[in-house]
């Protein structure tokens, strides 16, 4: 006797990408992995919110394609149900959306006025730093402090100490200035912080 196989199982599809959750590259590569070989999968079946899909390759079960963001912000990649079929004509189930955030905007920082306009070697003066960035990430006192430089005509002995970095602000306190007279100011280099997409802080100053 002869027999036949019944297959009513819909292939599933999973979207993955090696790109970080926050990225600043012009494109990212996305992989669509079906649970079995399928046909009919095409670029037109890929929906990208805030972006476009191109360069589809691979198959019959694993496909890759390129996603190019349109603007800053969340990029969502979707593959709907029944856009490809297996050998038994079962349409696939929908994939869980893949999301990444495109960000090429560097964080910036602004200085407040010094807390004390005139100090001696035993005194101190503090600046509040206010950082601006949509995806700023966690500020680290030591990293910010390493990027602080003191300039001006009278910087002898002046030492910066950064404390209280939390949220979008921090404090730089200047102590130990031992020059007989003159002025000093602070600046911050581009290495003072990188946001979640690894965009380096824009240098600022002098205050």
PDB file of C-alpha atoms in Angstrom:
ATOM      1  CA  UNK A   1       0.000   0.000   0.000  1.00  0.00           C
ATOM      2  CA  UNK A   2       1.024   3.599  -0.345  1.00  0.00           C
ATOM      3  CA  UNK A   3       0.677   6.429   2.163  1.00  0.00           C
ATOM      4  CA  UNK A   4       0.857  10.177   2.162  1.00  0.00           C
ATOM      5  CA  UNK A   5       2.046  12.779   4.668  1.00  0.00           C
ATOM      6  CA  UNK A   6      -0.236  15.323   6.241  1.00  0.00           C
ATOM      7  CA  UNK A   7       1.410  18.672   7.008  1.00  0.00           C
ATOM      8  CA  UNK A   8      -0.723  21.417   8.477  1.00  0.00           C
ATOM      9  CA  UNK A   9       2.105  23.070  10.408  1.00  0.00           C
ATOM     10  CA  UNK A  10       2.785  26.675   9.535  1.00  0.00           C
ATOM     11  CA  UNK A  11       6.460  27.643   9.300  1.00  0.00           C
ATOM     12  CA  UNK A  12       7.547  30.253  11.799  1.00  0.00           C
ATOM     13  CA  UNK A  13      10.035  33.053  11.163  1.00  0.00           C
ATOM     14  CA  UNK A  14      12.423  34.820  13.524  1.00  0.00           C
ATOM     15  CA  UNK A  15      14.085  38.199  12.895  1.00  0.00           C
ATOM     16  CA  UNK A  16      17.545  38.810  14.347  1.00  0.00           C
ATOM     17  CA  UNK A  17      20.356  41.323  13.934  1.00  0.00           C
ATOM     18  CA  UNK A  18      23.873  41.662  15.291  1.00  0.00           C
ATOM     19  CA  UNK A  19      23.365  45.431  15.443  1.00  0.00           C
ATOM     20  CA  UNK A  20      23.307  46.926  18.920  1.00  0.00           C
ATOM     21  CA  UNK A  21      20.014  48.132  20.379  1.00  0.00           C
ATOM     22  CA  UNK A  22      21.216  51.698  19.683  1.00  0.00           C
ATOM     23  CA  UNK A  23      23.298  52.092  16.521  1.00  0.00           C
ATOM     24  CA  UNK A  24      24.871  54.901  14.485  1.00  0.00           C
ATOM     25  CA  UNK A  25      25.859  53.095  11.295  1.00  0.00           C
ATOM     26  CA  UNK A  26      24.265  53.923   7.940  1.00  0.00           C
ATOM     27  CA  UNK A  27      22.765  50.432   7.586  1.00  0.00           C
ATOM     28  CA  UNK A  28      22.251  47.239   9.569  1.00  0.00           C
ATOM     29  CA  UNK A  29      21.969  43.637   8.446  1.00  0.00           C
ATOM     30  CA  UNK A  30      18.891  41.634   9.461  1.00  0.00           C
ATOM     31  CA  UNK A  31      18.405  37.864   9.244  1.00  0.00           C
ATOM     32  CA  UNK A  32      15.016  36.205   8.749  1.00  0.00           C
ATOM     33  CA  UNK A  33      15.171  32.553   9.799  1.00  0.00           C
ATOM     34  CA  UNK A  34      12.237  30.324   8.859  1.00  0.00           C
ATOM     35  CA  UNK A  35      11.673  27.055  10.703  1.00  0.00           C
ATOM     36  CA  UNK A  36      11.728  25.205   7.371  1.00  0.00           C
ATOM     37  CA  UNK A  37      12.371  25.874   3.710  1.00  0.00           C
ATOM     38  CA  UNK A  38       9.924  28.310   2.123  1.00  0.00           C
ATOM     39  CA  UNK A  39       9.270  29.967  -1.199  1.00  0.00           C
ATOM     40  CA  UNK A  40       7.754  33.317  -2.080  1.00  0.00           C
ATOM     41  CA  UNK A  41       9.663  35.424   0.445  1.00  0.00           C
ATOM     42  CA  UNK A  42      10.543  38.747  -1.191  1.00  0.00           C
ATOM     43  CA  UNK A  43      11.550  42.291  -0.253  1.00  0.00           C
ATOM     44  CA  UNK A  44       7.956  43.403  -0.727  1.00  0.00           C
ATOM     45  CA  UNK A  45       6.971  41.174   2.206  1.00  0.00           C
ATOM     46  CA  UNK A  46       9.255  43.067   4.642  1.00  0.00           C
ATOM     47  CA  UNK A  47       7.794  46.135   6.330  1.00  0.00           C
ATOM     48  CA  UNK A  48      10.211  48.661   7.808  1.00  0.00           C
ATOM     49  CA  UNK A  49       8.925  51.583   9.837  1.00  0.00           C
ATOM     50  CA  UNK A  50      11.382  54.501   9.650  1.00  0.00           C
ATOM     51  CA  UNK A  51      13.538  52.751   7.108  1.00  0.00           C
ATOM     52  CA  UNK A  52      13.784  50.676   3.950  1.00  0.00           C
ATOM     53  CA  UNK A  53      14.777  47.083   3.210  1.00  0.00           C
ATOM     54  CA  UNK A  54      17.078  46.089   0.349  1.00  0.00           C
ATOM     55  CA  UNK A  55      19.517  43.437  -0.892  1.00  0.00           C
ATOM     56  CA  UNK A  56      17.580  40.301   0.019  1.00  0.00           C
ATOM     57  CA  UNK A  57      19.759  37.189  -0.205  1.00  0.00           C
ATOM     58  CA  UNK A  58      19.813  33.578   0.904  1.00  0.00           C
ATOM     59  CA  UNK A  59      17.075  30.995   1.254  1.00  0.00           C
ATOM     60  CA  UNK A  60      15.309  28.684   1.253  1.00  0.00           C
ATOM     61  CA  UNK A  61      15.113  28.882   5.073  1.00  0.00           C
ATOM     62  CA  UNK A  62      17.558  31.633   6.084  1.00  0.00           C
ATOM     63  CA  UNK A  63      17.494  35.040   4.395  1.00  0.00           C
ATOM     64  CA  UNK A  64      19.458  38.228   4.998  1.00  0.00           C
ATOM     65  CA  UNK A  65      18.624  41.778   4.007  1.00  0.00           C
ATOM     66  CA  UNK A  66      19.844  45.300   4.632  1.00  0.00           C
ATOM     67  CA  UNK A  67      17.877  47.932   6.540  1.00  0.00           C
ATOM     68  CA  UNK A  68      18.600  51.617   5.973  1.00  0.00           C
ATOM     69  CA  UNK A  69      17.104  54.076   8.497  1.00  0.00           C
ATOM     70  CA  UNK A  70      15.138  57.020   7.182  1.00  0.00           C
ATOM     71  CA  UNK A  71      15.510  59.301  10.225  1.00  0.00           C
ATOM     72  CA  UNK A  72      16.732  59.364  13.805  1.00  0.00           C
ATOM     73  CA  UNK A  73      14.788  57.185  16.210  1.00  0.00           C
ATOM     74  CA  UNK A  74      13.139  53.791  16.455  1.00  0.00           C
ATOM     75  CA  UNK A  75      13.402  51.472  13.445  1.00  0.00           C
ATOM     76  CA  UNK A  76      10.935  48.561  13.350  1.00  0.00           C
ATOM     77  CA  UNK A  77      11.223  45.573  11.038  1.00  0.00           C
ATOM     78  CA  UNK A  78       8.185  43.323  10.526  1.00  0.00           C
ATOM     79  CA  UNK A  79       7.360  40.209   8.514  1.00  0.00           C
ATOM     80  CA  UNK A  80       3.656  39.437   8.423  1.00  0.00           C
ATOM     81  CA  UNK A  81       1.798  36.148   8.250  1.00  0.00           C
ATOM     82  CA  UNK A  82       1.394  34.138   5.048  1.00  0.00           C
ATOM     83  CA  UNK A  83       4.065  35.951   3.052  1.00  0.00           C
ATOM     84  CA  UNK A  84       5.901  32.694   2.264  1.00  0.00           C
ATOM     85  CA  UNK A  85       4.814  29.057   1.994  1.00  0.00           C
ATOM     86  CA  UNK A  86       6.355  25.682   2.718  1.00  0.00           C
ATOM     87  CA  UNK A  87       6.262  22.626   0.451  1.00  0.00           C
ATOM     88  CA  UNK A  88       2.705  21.869   1.636  1.00  0.00           C
ATOM     89  CA  UNK A  89       1.473  25.392   0.873  1.00  0.00           C
ATOM     90  CA  UNK A  90       1.229  26.328   4.552  1.00  0.00           C
ATOM     91  CA  UNK A  91       1.725  30.057   5.009  1.00  0.00           C
ATOM     92  CA  UNK A  92       4.134  31.274   7.665  1.00  0.00           C
ATOM     93  CA  UNK A  93       3.147  32.793  10.981  1.00  0.00           C
ATOM     94  CA  UNK A  94       4.042  36.437  11.620  1.00  0.00           C
ATOM     95  CA  UNK A  95       7.436  37.245  13.122  1.00  0.00           C
ATOM     96  CA  UNK A  96       7.959  39.132  16.343  1.00  0.00           C
ATOM     97  CA  UNK A  97       8.990  42.635  15.291  1.00  0.00           C
ATOM     98  CA  UNK A  98      12.667  43.540  15.422  1.00  0.00           C
ATOM     99  CA  UNK A  99      13.397  46.996  16.841  1.00  0.00           C
ATOM    100  CA  UNK A 100      16.566  49.060  16.945  1.00  0.00           C
ATOM    101  CA  UNK A 101      17.173  52.772  17.570  1.00  0.00           C
ATOM    102  CA  UNK A 102      19.124  54.838  15.031  1.00  0.00           C
ATOM    103  CA  UNK A 103      21.088  57.703  16.587  1.00  0.00           C
ATOM    104  CA  UNK A 104      23.933  59.667  15.022  1.00  0.00           C
ATOM    105  CA  UNK A 105      23.474  62.806  17.141  1.00  0.00           C
ATOM    106  CA  UNK A 106      26.366  63.506  19.498  1.00  0.00           C
ATOM    107  CA  UNK A 107      25.597  64.527  23.089  1.00  0.00           C
ATOM    108  CA  UNK A 108      26.382  68.098  24.112  1.00  0.00           C
ATOM    109  CA  UNK A 109      27.168  69.738  27.433  1.00  0.00           C
ATOM    110  CA  UNK A 110      26.681  73.241  28.844  1.00  0.00           C
ATOM    111  CA  UNK A 111      28.413  74.846  31.833  1.00  0.00           C
ATOM    112  CA  UNK A 112      26.738  76.945  34.493  1.00  0.00           C
ATOM    113  CA  UNK A 113      28.367  80.077  35.848  1.00  0.00           C
ATOM    114  CA  UNK A 114      30.939  79.307  38.589  1.00  0.00           C
ATOM    115  CA  UNK A 115      29.448  79.118  42.069  1.00  0.00           C
ATOM    116  CA  UNK A 116      32.132  81.465  43.393  1.00  0.00           C
ATOM    117  CA  UNK A 117      33.621  84.202  41.238  1.00  0.00           C
ATOM    118  CA  UNK A 118      36.807  84.732  43.254  1.00  0.00           C
ATOM    119  CA  UNK A 119      38.630  82.079  45.279  1.00  0.00           C
ATOM    120  CA  UNK A 120      41.914  81.618  47.096  1.00  0.00           C
ATOM    121  CA  UNK A 121      44.004  78.451  47.414  1.00  0.00           C
ATOM    122  CA  UNK A 122      41.851  77.227  50.306  1.00  0.00           C
ATOM    123  CA  UNK A 123      38.586  77.889  48.519  1.00  0.00           C
ATOM    124  CA  UNK A 124      36.693  76.268  45.693  1.00  0.00           C
ATOM    125  CA  UNK A 125      34.356  77.098  42.881  1.00  0.00           C
ATOM    126  CA  UNK A 126      31.892  74.694  41.253  1.00  0.00           C
ATOM    127  CA  UNK A 127      30.259  74.406  37.846  1.00  0.00           C
ATOM    128  CA  UNK A 128      27.121  72.451  37.051  1.00  0.00           C
ATOM    129  CA  UNK A 129      27.375  70.456  33.829  1.00  0.00           C
ATOM    130  CA  UNK A 130      24.138  69.823  31.942  1.00  0.00           C
ATOM    131  CA  UNK A 131      24.247  67.152  29.233  1.00  0.00           C
ATOM    132  CA  UNK A 132      21.726  66.949  26.395  1.00  0.00           C
ATOM    133  CA  UNK A 133      21.060  63.810  24.356  1.00  0.00           C
ATOM    134  CA  UNK A 134      18.030  61.659  23.573  1.00  0.00           C
ATOM    135  CA  UNK A 135      19.939  58.448  24.374  1.00  0.00           C
ATOM    136  CA  UNK A 136      22.497  59.831  26.810  1.00  0.00           C
ATOM    137  CA  UNK A 137      23.228  56.693  28.817  1.00  0.00           C
ATOM    138  CA  UNK A 138      24.916  56.639  32.219  1.00  0.00           C
ATOM    139  CA  UNK A 139      27.370  59.394  33.072  1.00  0.00           C
ATOM    140  CA  UNK A 140      30.516  58.294  34.932  1.00  0.00           C
ATOM    141  CA  UNK A 141      32.253  60.756  37.267  1.00  0.00           C
ATOM    142  CA  UNK A 142      35.770  59.507  36.493  1.00  0.00           C
ATOM    143  CA  UNK A 143      35.282  59.535  32.723  1.00  0.00           C
ATOM    144  CA  UNK A 144      33.855  63.044  32.728  1.00  0.00           C
ATOM    145  CA  UNK A 145      36.574  64.263  35.071  1.00  0.00           C
ATOM    146  CA  UNK A 146      39.349  62.866  32.874  1.00  0.00           C
ATOM    147  CA  UNK A 147      38.057  65.052  30.034  1.00  0.00           C
ATOM    148  CA  UNK A 148      37.985  68.286  32.049  1.00  0.00           C
ATOM    149  CA  UNK A 149      40.801  70.726  31.303  1.00  0.00           C
ATOM    150  CA  UNK A 150      41.562  73.974  33.098  1.00  0.00           C
ATOM    151  CA  UNK A 151      42.654  76.961  31.051  1.00  0.00           C
ATOM    152  CA  UNK A 152      43.210  80.650  31.504  1.00  0.00           C
ATOM    153  CA  UNK A 153      46.069  82.836  32.663  1.00  0.00           C
ATOM    154  CA  UNK A 154      46.348  81.487  36.205  1.00  0.00           C
ATOM    155  CA  UNK A 155      45.869  77.737  36.438  1.00  0.00           C
ATOM    156  CA  UNK A 156      48.656  76.889  38.867  1.00  0.00           C
ATOM    157  CA  UNK A 157      47.513  74.259  41.340  1.00  0.00           C
ATOM    158  CA  UNK A 158      43.935  74.213  40.055  1.00  0.00           C
ATOM    159  CA  UNK A 159      42.470  70.697  40.250  1.00  0.00           C
ATOM    160  CA  UNK A 160      39.045  69.566  38.948  1.00  0.00           C
ATOM    161  CA  UNK A 161      36.929  66.979  40.768  1.00  0.00           C
ATOM    162  CA  UNK A 162      33.730  65.710  39.163  1.00  0.00           C
ATOM    163  CA  UNK A 163      30.954  64.398  41.401  1.00  0.00           C
ATOM    164  CA  UNK A 164      27.248  63.732  41.352  1.00  0.00           C
ATOM    165  CA  UNK A 165      26.918  62.593  37.745  1.00  0.00           C
ATOM    166  CA  UNK A 166      23.373  61.286  37.504  1.00  0.00           C
ATOM    167  CA  UNK A 167      20.645  61.649  34.930  1.00  0.00           C
ATOM    168  CA  UNK A 168      21.758  64.584  32.783  1.00  0.00           C
ATOM    169  CA  UNK A 169      23.859  66.626  35.221  1.00  0.00           C
ATOM    170  CA  UNK A 170      27.084  66.582  37.171  1.00  0.00           C
ATOM    171  CA  UNK A 171      29.254  68.978  39.179  1.00  0.00           C
ATOM    172  CA  UNK A 172      32.889  69.967  38.617  1.00  0.00           C
ATOM    173  CA  UNK A 173      34.556  71.565  41.615  1.00  0.00           C
ATOM    174  CA  UNK A 174      37.864  73.436  41.181  1.00  0.00           C
ATOM    175  CA  UNK A 175      40.190  73.559  44.181  1.00  0.00           C
ATOM    176  CA  UNK A 176      43.814  74.340  45.013  1.00  0.00           C
ATOM    177  CA  UNK A 177      44.323  77.364  42.774  1.00  0.00           C
ATOM    178  CA  UNK A 178      47.531  78.914  44.102  1.00  0.00           C
ATOM    179  CA  UNK A 179      48.391  81.674  41.621  1.00  0.00           C
ATOM    180  CA  UNK A 180      48.783  85.135  43.122  1.00  0.00           C
ATOM    181  CA  UNK A 181      46.045  86.479  40.886  1.00  0.00           C
ATOM    182  CA  UNK A 182      44.400  85.979  37.514  1.00  0.00           C
ATOM    183  CA  UNK A 183      41.618  83.901  36.030  1.00  0.00           C
ATOM    184  CA  UNK A 184      40.891  80.287  35.120  1.00  0.00           C
ATOM    185  CA  UNK A 185      38.174  78.441  33.214  1.00  0.00           C
ATOM    186  CA  UNK A 186      37.192  74.892  32.327  1.00  0.00           C
ATOM    187  CA  UNK A 187      36.632  72.988  29.095  1.00  0.00           C
ATOM    188  CA  UNK A 188      35.660  69.410  28.304  1.00  0.00           C
ATOM    189  CA  UNK A 189      37.093  67.308  25.490  1.00  0.00           C
ATOM    190  CA  UNK A 190      35.155  65.025  23.166  1.00  0.00           C
ATOM    191  CA  UNK A 191      36.190  61.982  25.204  1.00  0.00           C
ATOM    192  CA  UNK A 192      34.151  62.944  28.230  1.00  0.00           C
ATOM    193  CA  UNK A 193      31.201  60.682  27.472  1.00  0.00           C
ATOM    194  CA  UNK A 194      29.689  58.506  24.752  1.00  0.00           C
ATOM    195  CA  UNK A 195      25.958  57.940  24.426  1.00  0.00           C
ATOM    196  CA  UNK A 196      24.171  54.600  24.023  1.00  0.00           C
ATOM    197  CA  UNK A 197      24.909  54.616  20.283  1.00  0.00           C
ATOM    198  CA  UNK A 198      28.631  55.330  20.960  1.00  0.00           C
ATOM    199  CA  UNK A 199      28.424  58.919  19.695  1.00  0.00           C
ATOM    200  CA  UNK A 200      31.189  60.869  21.437  1.00  0.00           C
ATOM    201  CA  UNK A 201      30.411  63.998  23.427  1.00  0.00           C
ATOM    202  CA  UNK A 202      30.917  67.247  21.525  1.00  0.00           C
ATOM    203  CA  UNK A 203      33.793  69.211  23.057  1.00  0.00           C
ATOM    204  CA  UNK A 204      32.730  72.364  24.915  1.00  0.00           C
ATOM    205  CA  UNK A 205      34.287  75.381  26.545  1.00  0.00           C
ATOM    206  CA  UNK A 206      36.021  77.324  27.749  1.00  0.00           C
ATOM    207  CA  UNK A 207      33.463  78.274  30.370  1.00  0.00           C
TER     208      UNK A 207
END
